[in-house]
């Protein structure tokens, strides 16, 4: 490793997001080219760099920087050049010359320790002197912290966050315990903190490391849908993560519980189970509040009810049968009602009839769903505005976008102004969102929860609909009669067959449910691309981008959503001179691309395309749209979402967007698409299940095309294995009930 010292003479290239720079360094003897992670380094600064010499096949010899430190300018000339560089606010060429002329070699010490002396110079007031000193001090403090973090391969952005949190003490705080960063800086996860800790030489059994590992494992479990973990499983996962003997983990779990830092708690469910404290609090509150709402009963005026049902039938043209009327009446008189059923069983019709009935009673009714697409569908079906649950609750997030810290304007102190709330697609609602929903409901509310119990559970932690039904403590209306059956349509019929474990009917002449036999991954992939880009659009006169959705069980592999998106982007939205694009690592975002938001972002600005004066904040996981424009100067990308909102993204937020020509079945929940293509080749066996196939098929409105073999379909239809989720809601409901 070699060391160079000099002044940054020029910046040849820089990436503002990563901090990578190629610079000219003027040393005492030469002008050399250096490159590496050099964030916040500017022309005129004196630096010491460590690294190795490399030879570029075009640009020749360059110095590859591994670490760097900013140094105090040593000569009066260097100090004047530094002050005049523009790095210190309020100091230009003339002021820099005056300061250095007045204090010479003592300039650095004077500004840092006796800044009031600057006011002795004509044109510098006491206030200006203090501002110059503050900017000067912050610059070098920041530089020290950035240099410190760079030794551990940690980016400048986190270094800045650390400085904002700890100030000049940042280095000493981190030297003492780098794992404190996890709690104090939301952007820092266990892996980043552990990278620093291991590089510092802290032991594998360093106590803060073990505490942080326990919390990390529990948080990671929520990403797989778990609300808690069995004690023994947590022990083993922590031991694997931390590379320590499993025997040392248990005392730390117990100590975390005893210390009660708001981190974890233990419950005895016949065996020891461990929660993140906030997840346990959420489940316990949900159980208690659901039972409270369920106790309420509402009086129904029989005459008004009959009149309302007749009026609904008259204007809708739909004659309700006795089962449907009974379901509507039950929902109308209970404090809480669950309505569940598969596709075509009349869930939407019952919601429409309920809305009509409640309006006839002059009861204020709110409709909501977990996703924008599902809410839009409710609005179209019922004729009144439906919102996403987040927007109904008037979300307000924190800067970390950490769902556990999310707050809403609607809560116990400011409840929703409604008499009735109807939630559709309840299977998609996770524990945290259900908690916030229930906190925002007023007393004497009627709550109607609608969903398909056989759909996949929520992406987030929990299994709300399943646990509520399993508890047997709430009224449940199960719809089984198929009312919506398009002429000659097999989609609804086959969905119900699959749900019963029966083989679906395939390839009926003139039908809408087909299978194309492929058993090879490469052939399957090629067929999917051909179907989307050529065969289906040509046969049915449809738009391949807006009318066709590829649904795949898995993300990875030759037929996974990642590779399929790459192939479809090349065909459906190839590069053109008039199309702007931006590349982030290996992903190209291009104007015209179909994309999906993959995490909740409560701060993204949006506006209505046709009403620019209408604006707001928040784009949520699963929302889909099209890249409308890319502006390289402002480093902004605009996405036109399917509900006509335009979201404005900085380039550093692009990792929140994925291409969605193809999406996983999990990501498709709550959405419907005209034509669905389902490749079943090359997926992991754990994803080849009945409920995944059922969920995928029920997303299609006009046609399903499966690419695979009958054996694939048969295997998934017969495989009724459900992925285990550790949730405690059912148990807590039953314990609260007594």
XYZ file of C-alpha atoms in Angstrom:
738
model
C 0.000 0.000 0.000
C 1.414 3.399 -1.026
C 0.655 6.877 0.329
C 0.370 10.098 -1.696
C -0.139 13.683 -0.514
C -1.262 16.647 -2.569
C -3.950 19.124 -3.582
C -6.990 18.228 -5.716
C -6.296 20.154 -8.925
C -9.293 18.969 -10.963
C -12.251 16.557 -10.864
C -12.452 14.629 -14.142
C -15.520 12.516 -13.319
C -17.865 12.084 -10.358
C -20.945 10.091 -9.410
C -22.815 12.094 -6.788
C -24.837 9.126 -5.591
C -21.965 6.726 -4.934
C -19.231 9.288 -4.197
C -16.942 7.764 -6.846
C -14.536 10.301 -8.365
C -11.642 10.472 -10.797
C -9.404 13.414 -9.875
C -6.084 15.029 -10.720
C -3.860 15.221 -7.632
C -1.035 17.735 -7.622
C 1.785 16.332 -5.466
C 5.116 18.012 -4.708
C 6.677 16.309 -7.716
C 3.969 15.400 -10.195
C 0.356 15.571 -11.402
C -1.267 12.139 -11.034
C -4.724 10.675 -11.632
C -6.459 9.135 -8.602
C -9.793 7.296 -8.499
C -12.016 5.728 -5.882
C -14.720 6.445 -3.320
C -13.917 10.101 -2.586
C -17.165 11.698 -1.384
C -17.358 15.422 -0.683
C -13.823 15.931 -1.986
C -13.491 19.250 -3.809
C -10.938 21.133 -5.912
C -8.414 22.937 -3.723
C -8.493 20.475 -0.817
C -5.320 18.906 0.559
C -5.539 15.128 0.980
C -3.541 12.063 1.975
C -4.576 8.974 0.002
C -3.636 5.327 0.450
C -3.877 2.788 -2.344
C -2.137 1.030 -5.189
C -1.083 1.898 -8.710
C -3.072 0.294 -11.543
C -2.803 0.531 -15.306
C -5.910 1.355 -17.358
C -5.881 -0.037 -20.901
C -6.929 3.363 -22.314
C -6.020 6.030 -19.743
C -2.763 4.541 -18.547
C -1.392 4.640 -15.007
C -3.824 5.597 -12.216
C -3.769 5.486 -8.436
C -6.621 3.366 -7.016
C -7.596 4.862 -3.619
C -8.567 2.549 -0.757
C -8.821 5.258 1.934
C -8.238 8.986 2.249
C -7.926 11.790 4.784
C -8.367 15.492 4.252
C -5.431 17.439 5.662
C -5.004 20.985 6.898
C -3.352 23.139 4.226
C 0.299 23.507 5.321
C 1.383 26.718 3.561
C -0.180 30.156 3.464
C -0.675 29.754 -0.291
C -2.462 26.434 0.164
C -4.661 27.872 2.968
C -5.625 30.862 0.827
C -6.467 28.536 -2.097
C -8.574 26.374 0.224
C -10.507 29.317 1.717
C -11.099 30.762 -1.755
C -12.339 27.428 -3.177
C -15.965 28.094 -2.166
C -16.025 25.256 0.373
C -16.389 27.694 3.268
C -19.642 29.658 3.034
C -19.200 33.433 3.010
C -15.516 33.385 1.971
C -14.467 34.403 -1.543
C -11.102 35.276 -3.117
C -10.839 38.758 -1.557
C -11.863 37.644 1.957
C -9.511 34.631 1.799
C -6.603 36.906 0.864
C -7.378 39.297 3.736
C -7.613 36.490 6.319
C -4.357 34.795 5.287
C -2.549 38.142 5.028
C -3.640 38.951 8.598
C -2.821 35.638 10.273
C -0.387 33.818 7.978
C 0.698 30.418 9.339
C -1.687 30.857 12.298
C -4.800 31.062 10.093
C -6.051 27.555 10.898
C -5.588 27.936 14.649
C -7.150 31.422 14.652
C -10.312 30.377 12.808
C -10.722 27.258 14.911
C -9.890 28.594 18.360
C -10.104 32.412 18.250
C -12.679 33.186 15.561
C -13.553 36.546 17.131
C -10.210 37.853 15.836
C -11.555 37.615 12.282
C -13.814 40.580 13.042
C -10.676 42.741 13.313
C -10.470 42.522 9.525
C -12.324 45.242 7.661
C -15.535 43.937 6.124
C -15.919 40.972 8.532
C -18.493 41.514 11.272
C -18.560 39.482 14.475
C -21.594 37.538 13.187
C -19.860 36.763 9.895
C -16.711 35.707 11.739
C -18.702 33.185 13.798
C -20.391 31.802 10.662
C -17.011 31.385 8.929
C -15.621 29.584 11.981
C -18.640 27.276 12.251
C -18.479 26.326 8.552
C -14.702 25.813 8.816
C -15.016 23.580 11.890
C -17.902 21.525 10.439
C -15.978 20.977 7.226
C -13.017 19.355 8.922
C -15.146 17.453 11.420
C -17.253 16.072 8.578
C -14.121 15.221 6.638
C -12.739 13.273 9.591
C -15.934 11.264 9.933
C -16.168 10.551 6.200
C -12.543 9.436 6.173
C -13.197 7.228 9.193
C -16.198 5.534 7.602
C -14.406 5.095 4.272
C -11.881 2.797 6.014
C -14.731 0.365 6.569
C -16.249 0.693 3.097
C -19.224 2.659 4.420
C -20.661 5.344 2.133
C -20.548 9.075 2.683
C -24.321 9.373 3.151
C -24.200 7.306 6.332
C -21.193 9.261 7.492
C -23.192 12.470 7.120
C -26.098 10.889 9.042
C -23.686 9.920 11.820
C -22.348 13.471 11.976
C -25.875 14.884 12.122
C -26.685 12.505 14.988
C -23.514 12.655 17.057
C -21.717 15.818 15.907
C -17.996 16.000 16.615
C -18.237 12.948 18.928
C -19.291 10.606 16.080
C -15.980 8.776 15.793
C -15.592 8.213 19.553
C -19.223 7.015 19.846
C -18.793 4.491 17.027
C -15.393 3.333 18.295
C -17.056 2.461 21.597
C -20.010 0.552 20.075
C -20.726 0.544 16.312
C -23.953 -1.410 16.869
C -25.537 1.697 18.365
C -25.869 2.911 14.756
C -28.694 0.409 14.185
C -30.990 2.096 16.705
C -29.877 5.665 16.065
C -29.709 5.774 12.254
C -32.604 4.028 10.450
C -30.602 3.488 7.260
C -28.033 1.341 9.104
C -28.856 -2.352 9.384
C -27.106 -5.170 11.198
C -24.853 -6.072 8.275
C -23.412 -2.551 7.970
C -22.833 -2.197 11.710
C -21.316 -5.685 11.872
C -18.984 -4.886 8.998
C -17.589 -2.006 11.051
C -17.530 -4.031 14.270
C -15.653 -6.936 12.728
C -13.156 -4.607 11.027
C -12.553 -2.921 14.406
C -11.643 -6.316 15.845
C -14.580 -6.626 18.228
C -15.205 -10.191 19.317
C -17.915 -12.459 17.916
C -19.379 -12.540 21.425
C -19.360 -8.744 21.896
C -22.562 -8.173 23.887
C -24.001 -5.372 21.702
C -23.376 -7.566 18.665
C -25.442 -10.401 20.115
C -28.267 -8.066 21.163
C -28.300 -6.562 17.666
C -28.268 -10.035 16.077
C -31.347 -11.099 18.065
C -33.305 -8.033 16.975
C -32.101 -8.503 13.382
C -33.366 -12.103 13.260
C -36.767 -11.092 14.613
C -37.056 -8.226 12.129
C -36.010 -10.496 9.279
C -38.690 -12.980 10.360
C -41.364 -10.318 9.796
C -40.227 -10.138 6.155
C -41.315 -13.772 5.825
C -44.702 -13.078 7.400
C -43.896 -14.153 10.977
C -45.070 -12.086 13.924
C -42.906 -14.039 16.394
C -40.376 -16.890 16.413
C -40.216 -19.958 18.654
C -37.423 -19.536 21.199
C -35.350 -22.453 19.903
C -35.647 -21.302 16.288
C -34.515 -17.807 17.269
C -31.559 -19.278 19.154
C -30.435 -21.283 16.129
C -30.909 -18.450 13.641
C -28.911 -16.073 15.841
C -26.120 -18.607 16.302
C -25.889 -19.085 12.523
C -25.919 -15.343 11.881
C -23.363 -14.483 14.560
C -21.216 -17.611 14.146
C -21.241 -18.331 17.868
C -22.215 -21.352 19.929
C -25.980 -21.585 20.365
C -25.607 -21.980 24.141
C -24.626 -18.336 24.642
C -27.728 -16.884 22.948
C -30.451 -17.724 25.504
C -29.129 -15.506 28.354
C -29.029 -12.525 26.006
C -32.639 -13.118 24.898
C -33.684 -13.297 28.546
C -31.706 -10.168 29.397
C -33.239 -8.228 26.514
C -36.665 -9.228 27.785
C -35.842 -8.243 31.376
C -34.246 -4.955 30.369
C -37.453 -4.177 28.460
C -35.913 -1.673 26.091
C -38.960 -1.821 23.859
C -37.204 -4.490 21.856
C -38.596 -7.922 22.639
C -40.969 -9.787 24.899
C -41.600 -13.460 25.556
C -44.887 -15.275 25.698
C -45.603 -18.846 26.737
C -47.746 -20.520 24.078
C -47.154 -24.057 25.372
C -43.600 -23.281 24.433
C -41.463 -20.169 24.650
C -42.018 -17.694 21.829
C -40.296 -14.361 21.245
C -41.831 -11.230 19.766
C -40.540 -7.845 18.839
C -42.334 -5.823 21.492
C -44.222 -3.610 19.068
C -45.500 -6.653 17.143
C -46.813 -8.235 20.339
C -48.470 -4.959 21.292
C -50.134 -4.795 17.885
C -51.533 -8.330 18.041
C -52.787 -7.885 21.591
C -54.536 -4.613 20.718
C -56.075 -6.115 17.558
C -57.538 -9.026 19.537
C -58.975 -6.746 22.209
C -60.426 -4.173 19.785
C -61.986 -6.755 17.455
C -63.814 -8.345 20.380
C -65.036 -4.921 21.534
C -66.459 -4.090 18.107
C -67.990 -7.546 17.841
C -70.037 -6.989 21.015
C -72.027 -4.194 19.394
C -75.338 -4.955 17.716
C -77.321 -2.708 15.405
C -81.080 -2.470 15.110
C -82.494 -3.078 11.640
C -85.825 -1.674 10.586
C -87.310 -4.643 8.711
C -89.510 -2.489 6.503
C -86.657 -0.198 5.517
C -84.418 -3.204 4.896
C -86.946 -4.825 2.540
C -87.492 -1.548 0.691
C -83.753 -1.037 0.324
C -83.209 -4.539 -1.083
C -86.023 -4.036 -3.614
C -84.655 -0.645 -4.672
C -81.186 -2.128 -5.125
C -82.545 -4.927 -7.300
C -84.560 -2.442 -9.376
C -81.714 -0.058 -10.221
C -78.959 -2.665 -10.476
C -81.014 -5.127 -12.459
C -79.691 -7.859 -10.184
C -82.143 -10.084 -8.319
C -80.626 -11.081 -4.970
C -81.331 -14.601 -3.728
C -82.120 -15.629 -0.155
C -78.481 -16.452 0.677
C -77.293 -13.025 -0.420
C -80.108 -11.209 1.381
C -79.314 -13.172 4.543
C -75.644 -12.217 4.255
C -76.524 -8.532 3.789
C -78.889 -8.583 6.754
C -76.325 -10.262 8.975
C -73.682 -7.693 8.054
C -76.171 -4.898 8.612
C -77.020 -5.858 12.168
C -73.632 -7.025 13.524
C -70.889 -4.859 14.942
C -68.372 -6.966 13.033
C -68.901 -9.311 10.109
C -66.493 -11.295 7.949
C -67.581 -12.050 4.385
C -65.418 -14.555 2.528
C -65.699 -16.341 -0.782
C -63.915 -17.135 -4.003
C -64.184 -15.375 -7.384
C -67.677 -14.905 -8.770
C -69.435 -15.652 -5.474
C -70.970 -12.204 -5.185
C -68.724 -10.406 -2.671
C -68.791 -7.169 -4.660
C -72.572 -7.385 -5.171
C -73.077 -7.712 -1.419
C -70.803 -4.709 -0.799
C -72.846 -2.662 -3.304
C -76.124 -3.712 -1.652
C -74.736 -2.923 1.813
C -73.650 0.554 0.693
C -77.154 1.157 -0.660
C -78.754 -0.087 2.552
C -76.547 1.996 4.853
C -77.210 5.096 2.765
C -80.946 4.471 3.123
C -80.391 4.438 6.908
C -78.428 7.706 6.620
C -75.331 6.014 7.995
C -71.997 7.329 6.760
C -70.174 4.527 4.985
C -66.446 4.414 4.138
C -64.936 1.954 1.667
C -61.249 1.033 1.651
C -58.804 -1.573 0.366
C -55.087 -2.257 0.867
C -54.005 -1.274 -2.670
C -54.799 1.510 -5.091
C -55.962 -0.960 -7.736
C -58.362 -2.696 -5.341
C -59.718 0.651 -4.122
C -60.245 1.796 -7.696
C -62.159 -1.400 -8.418
C -64.405 -0.797 -5.370
C -65.090 2.750 -6.544
C -66.097 1.582 -10.019
C -68.311 -1.214 -8.686
C -70.058 0.703 -5.889
C -70.360 4.175 -7.338
C -68.847 5.898 -4.289
C -65.252 6.784 -3.635
C -63.069 4.108 -2.078
C -59.591 4.840 -0.744
C -56.543 2.860 0.170
C -56.433 2.162 3.888
C -53.335 4.356 4.190
C -55.106 7.340 2.652
C -58.275 6.787 4.652
C -56.142 6.915 7.793
C -54.263 9.991 6.503
C -50.769 8.596 6.840
C -47.791 10.519 8.080
C -44.524 8.651 8.082
C -41.148 9.215 9.584
C -37.993 9.816 7.592
C -36.907 6.219 7.818
C -40.009 4.849 6.117
C -39.964 2.252 8.872
C -43.491 0.825 9.041
C -43.089 0.104 12.749
C -42.706 3.840 13.363
C -45.494 4.878 11.032
C -48.114 7.247 12.366
C -51.470 8.339 11.017
C -53.474 11.492 11.548
C -56.507 9.301 12.158
C -56.107 7.514 15.478
C -57.766 7.097 18.889
C -57.700 10.842 19.474
C -58.865 11.713 15.963
C -61.003 8.819 14.697
C -62.514 8.381 11.249
C -65.807 10.210 10.866
C -67.828 7.181 9.785
C -70.625 4.928 11.007
C -69.659 1.958 8.821
C -66.297 0.892 7.400
C -66.072 -1.813 4.732
C -62.610 -3.235 3.967
C -62.099 -5.332 0.836
C -59.197 -7.731 0.132
C -58.625 -8.279 3.841
C -56.233 -11.177 3.164
C -53.688 -8.541 2.081
C -53.885 -6.562 5.321
C -50.935 -7.223 7.620
C -50.670 -6.894 11.393
C -49.276 -3.362 11.508
C -51.863 -1.945 9.113
C -54.724 -3.714 10.925
C -53.493 -2.247 14.201
C -53.554 1.307 12.837
C -56.945 0.748 11.184
C -58.558 -0.405 14.429
C -57.008 2.455 16.417
C -58.693 4.913 14.045
C -62.206 3.470 14.299
C -64.687 5.347 16.503
C -66.874 3.733 19.129
C -70.102 2.136 17.876
C -68.560 1.485 14.458
C -69.837 -1.256 12.181
C -66.903 -3.064 10.618
C -67.373 -5.333 7.597
C -64.307 -7.270 6.457
C -64.362 -8.854 3.000
C -61.816 -11.212 1.496
C -60.972 -14.588 0.035
C -59.583 -16.825 2.777
C -57.930 -19.054 0.162
C -55.799 -16.255 -1.300
C -52.190 -15.864 -0.316
C -51.690 -14.081 2.993
C -50.344 -10.537 3.276
C -46.832 -9.684 2.144
C -46.203 -8.134 5.569
C -46.217 -9.996 8.871
C -49.425 -11.624 10.066
C -52.348 -13.670 8.794
C -55.289 -11.558 9.913
C -58.204 -13.025 7.930
C -57.150 -16.627 8.560
C -56.617 -16.080 12.296
C -59.939 -14.285 12.754
C -61.877 -17.078 11.064
C -59.921 -19.786 12.894
C -60.743 -18.181 16.269
C -64.476 -18.826 15.673
C -65.308 -15.714 17.713
C -66.778 -13.602 14.904
C -69.748 -13.931 12.523
C -68.514 -15.335 9.208
C -70.538 -15.371 5.991
C -69.045 -17.919 3.589
C -70.126 -17.490 -0.039
C -69.888 -20.651 -2.129
C -72.447 -20.253 -4.942
C -70.910 -18.959 -8.167
C -73.041 -16.070 -9.422
C -70.638 -14.430 -11.860
C -70.022 -16.792 -14.690
C -69.324 -15.307 -18.090
C -70.616 -17.235 -21.079
C -68.245 -20.137 -21.828
C -65.681 -18.745 -19.317
C -63.544 -21.296 -17.527
C -61.535 -18.892 -15.336
C -63.963 -18.752 -12.412
C -64.964 -22.407 -12.794
C -61.340 -23.590 -12.860
C -60.391 -21.404 -9.915
C -63.014 -23.133 -7.798
C -61.959 -26.547 -9.111
C -58.347 -25.891 -8.179
C -59.402 -24.634 -4.759
C -61.155 -27.964 -4.204
C -58.083 -29.921 -5.349
C -59.642 -30.849 -8.698
C -57.833 -30.728 -12.036
C -58.957 -27.703 -14.095
C -60.416 -27.955 -17.588
C -57.771 -26.996 -20.156
C -57.735 -25.966 -23.820
C -61.464 -25.997 -24.527
C -62.141 -24.844 -28.077
C -62.923 -21.136 -28.130
C -62.275 -20.945 -24.404
C -60.288 -18.612 -22.169
C -58.124 -21.047 -20.205
C -55.182 -22.618 -22.034
C -51.975 -24.489 -21.405
C -48.962 -24.554 -23.740
C -46.825 -27.575 -23.043
C -43.208 -26.723 -22.135
C -40.920 -28.594 -19.752
C -37.629 -26.824 -20.433
C -36.790 -23.504 -18.769
C -35.274 -21.881 -21.871
C -38.176 -22.999 -24.075
C -40.664 -21.819 -21.468
C -38.991 -18.418 -21.243
C -38.930 -18.017 -25.047
C -42.611 -18.989 -25.248
C -43.609 -16.441 -22.594
C -41.807 -13.663 -24.483
C -43.405 -14.748 -27.772
C -46.895 -14.870 -26.212
C -46.619 -11.397 -24.699
C -44.922 -9.611 -27.565
C -46.501 -11.289 -30.593
C -49.010 -14.128 -30.360
C -51.589 -12.693 -27.946
C -51.485 -9.092 -29.268
C -51.854 -10.292 -32.863
C -54.610 -12.796 -32.078
C -56.760 -10.531 -29.888
C -55.764 -7.004 -30.898
C -54.581 -6.093 -27.398
C -51.836 -3.888 -25.967
C -48.953 -6.121 -24.811
C -47.884 -3.655 -22.106
C -51.232 -2.614 -20.616
C -53.407 -5.675 -21.241
C -51.078 -8.604 -20.507
C -49.500 -9.440 -17.158
C -46.982 -12.229 -16.623
C -47.385 -13.806 -13.166
C -44.583 -16.039 -11.874
C -44.221 -17.875 -8.547
C -40.519 -16.981 -8.140
C -38.193 -14.022 -8.747
C -35.006 -15.912 -9.601
C -34.001 -18.362 -12.302
C -34.297 -18.316 -16.116
C -38.092 -18.054 -15.927
C -38.144 -15.913 -12.776
C -39.611 -12.410 -12.800
C -36.181 -10.704 -12.815
C -34.927 -12.370 -16.004
C -38.349 -12.278 -17.672
C -38.552 -8.529 -17.067
C -35.152 -8.083 -18.679
C -36.213 -10.035 -21.765
C -39.585 -8.297 -22.089
C -38.081 -4.832 -21.670
C -35.748 -5.539 -24.594
C -38.709 -6.504 -26.791
C -41.474 -4.180 -25.593
C -39.485 -1.044 -24.808
C -36.121 -1.172 -26.595
C -33.728 1.802 -26.563
C -34.614 4.631 -28.937
C -32.913 7.948 -29.632
C -35.951 9.856 -28.393
C -36.276 7.814 -25.172
C -34.266 9.015 -22.211
C -32.931 6.434 -19.789
C -30.883 6.165 -16.631
C -28.815 3.213 -15.468
C -28.475 2.240 -11.825
C -25.863 -0.465 -11.455
C -27.088 -3.130 -13.898
C -30.696 -1.939 -14.263
C -31.860 0.399 -17.031
C -34.873 2.612 -16.342
C -36.252 3.912 -19.648
C -39.114 6.208 -20.576
C -42.113 4.007 -21.366
C -41.099 1.187 -18.999
C -43.758 -0.547 -16.874
C -42.687 -0.351 -13.231
C -43.921 -1.190 -9.737
C -43.257 0.459 -6.376
C -41.778 -2.264 -4.126
C -41.849 -0.560 -0.719
C -44.019 1.932 1.094
C -42.649 5.435 0.640
C -44.640 7.993 2.577
C -42.713 11.021 1.314
C -42.694 10.732 -2.473
C -44.463 13.740 -3.953
C -47.259 13.155 -6.456
C -49.725 15.185 -8.484
C -52.629 14.475 -10.827
C -51.590 14.661 -14.468
C -54.763 16.459 -15.545
C -54.908 18.541 -12.349
C -51.408 19.720 -11.423
C -52.848 21.735 -8.562
C -53.954 18.486 -6.907
C -50.986 16.983 -5.100
C -50.049 14.834 -2.130
C -47.468 12.451 -0.717
C -47.055 8.686 -0.538
C -46.670 5.829 -3.008
C -47.197 2.332 -1.666
C -45.873 -1.164 -2.174
C -47.481 -2.818 -5.212
C -48.613 0.317 -7.083
C -47.926 0.060 -10.822
C -47.380 2.595 -13.565
C -45.243 3.775 -16.474
C -42.118 5.923 -16.586
C -43.359 9.169 -18.100
C -40.184 11.237 -18.213
C -36.545 11.326 -17.121
C -34.702 14.611 -16.475
C -30.942 14.186 -16.187
C -30.391 17.806 -15.146
C -32.707 17.686 -12.138
C -31.933 13.968 -11.648
C -35.652 13.235 -11.426
C -37.876 10.559 -12.910
C -41.674 10.866 -13.178
C -43.934 7.799 -13.027
C -47.549 7.914 -14.202
C -49.367 5.430 -11.996
C -52.503 3.554 -13.029
C -54.728 5.827 -10.937
C -53.488 8.891 -12.881
C -51.136 10.152 -10.159
C -47.657 11.229 -11.192
C -44.942 10.329 -8.691
C -41.679 12.280 -8.742
C -38.531 10.281 -7.869
C -34.961 11.374 -7.280
C -32.437 9.105 -8.967
C -31.293 7.895 -5.544
C -34.818 6.505 -4.965
C -34.887 4.296 -8.052
C -34.147 1.106 -6.112
C -37.736 1.402 -4.890
C -38.914 0.683 -8.435
C -38.889 -2.648 -10.258
C -39.928 -3.451 -13.789
C -43.298 -5.183 -13.815
C -43.806 -6.641 -17.242
C -43.569 -9.764 -15.080
C -44.320 -9.856 -11.342
C -44.470 -12.528 -8.672
C -47.852 -13.944 -7.770
C -47.443 -12.505 -4.278
C -47.083 -9.017 -5.754
C -50.258 -9.455 -7.823
C -52.613 -9.654 -4.844
C -55.442 -7.136 -4.940
C -55.028 -6.564 -8.679
C -56.852 -7.770 -11.769
C -55.522 -7.934 -15.320
C -57.286 -8.677 -18.620
C -54.836 -11.383 -19.793
C -52.513 -13.377 -17.529
C -49.606 -15.580 -18.612
C -48.415 -18.068 -15.966
C -45.058 -19.831 -16.523
C -44.813 -22.826 -14.187
C -41.419 -24.256 -15.226
C -38.309 -23.995 -13.076
C -39.885 -22.756 -9.838
C -38.793 -23.991 -6.392
C -41.051 -26.744 -5.056
C -41.975 -24.628 -2.015
C -43.685 -22.183 -4.394
C -45.534 -24.820 -6.407
C -48.631 -24.787 -4.218
C -52.391 -24.738 -4.702
C -52.958 -21.297 -3.204
C -50.278 -19.739 -5.423
C -51.897 -21.233 -8.541
C -55.355 -20.238 -7.273
C -54.259 -16.672 -6.537
C -52.627 -16.310 -9.967
C -55.678 -17.578 -11.863
C -58.088 -15.341 -9.974
C -56.144 -12.250 -11.142
C -57.296 -12.763 -14.763
C -60.489 -11.233 -16.155
C -60.471 -12.383 -19.796
C -57.870 -15.108 -20.320
C -55.349 -17.357 -18.599
C -52.459 -18.951 -20.509
C -50.322 -21.411 -18.561
C -46.876 -22.267 -19.932
C -45.808 -25.616 -18.534
C -47.120 -29.155 -18.411
C -50.260 -30.785 -17.118
C -47.999 -32.420 -14.536
C -47.068 -28.961 -13.220
C -50.741 -28.009 -12.906
C -51.620 -31.356 -11.307
C -48.793 -31.076 -8.779
C -49.797 -27.537 -7.727
C -53.498 -28.411 -7.575
C -52.840 -31.359 -5.265
C -50.229 -29.571 -3.156
C -52.304 -27.932 -0.436
C -49.268 -27.145 1.683
C -49.376 -23.650 3.147
C -46.271 -21.812 4.188
C -46.218 -21.782 7.975
C -46.585 -18.381 9.589
C -45.927 -17.810 13.262
C -48.789 -15.586 14.376
C -50.478 -15.314 17.751
C -53.688 -13.461 16.922
C -56.011 -16.473 17.071
C -54.627 -17.470 20.478
C -54.831 -13.899 21.793
C -58.433 -13.504 20.569
C -59.427 -16.634 22.443
C -57.543 -15.637 25.601
C -59.076 -12.118 25.527
C -62.548 -13.612 25.067
C -62.494 -15.220 28.516
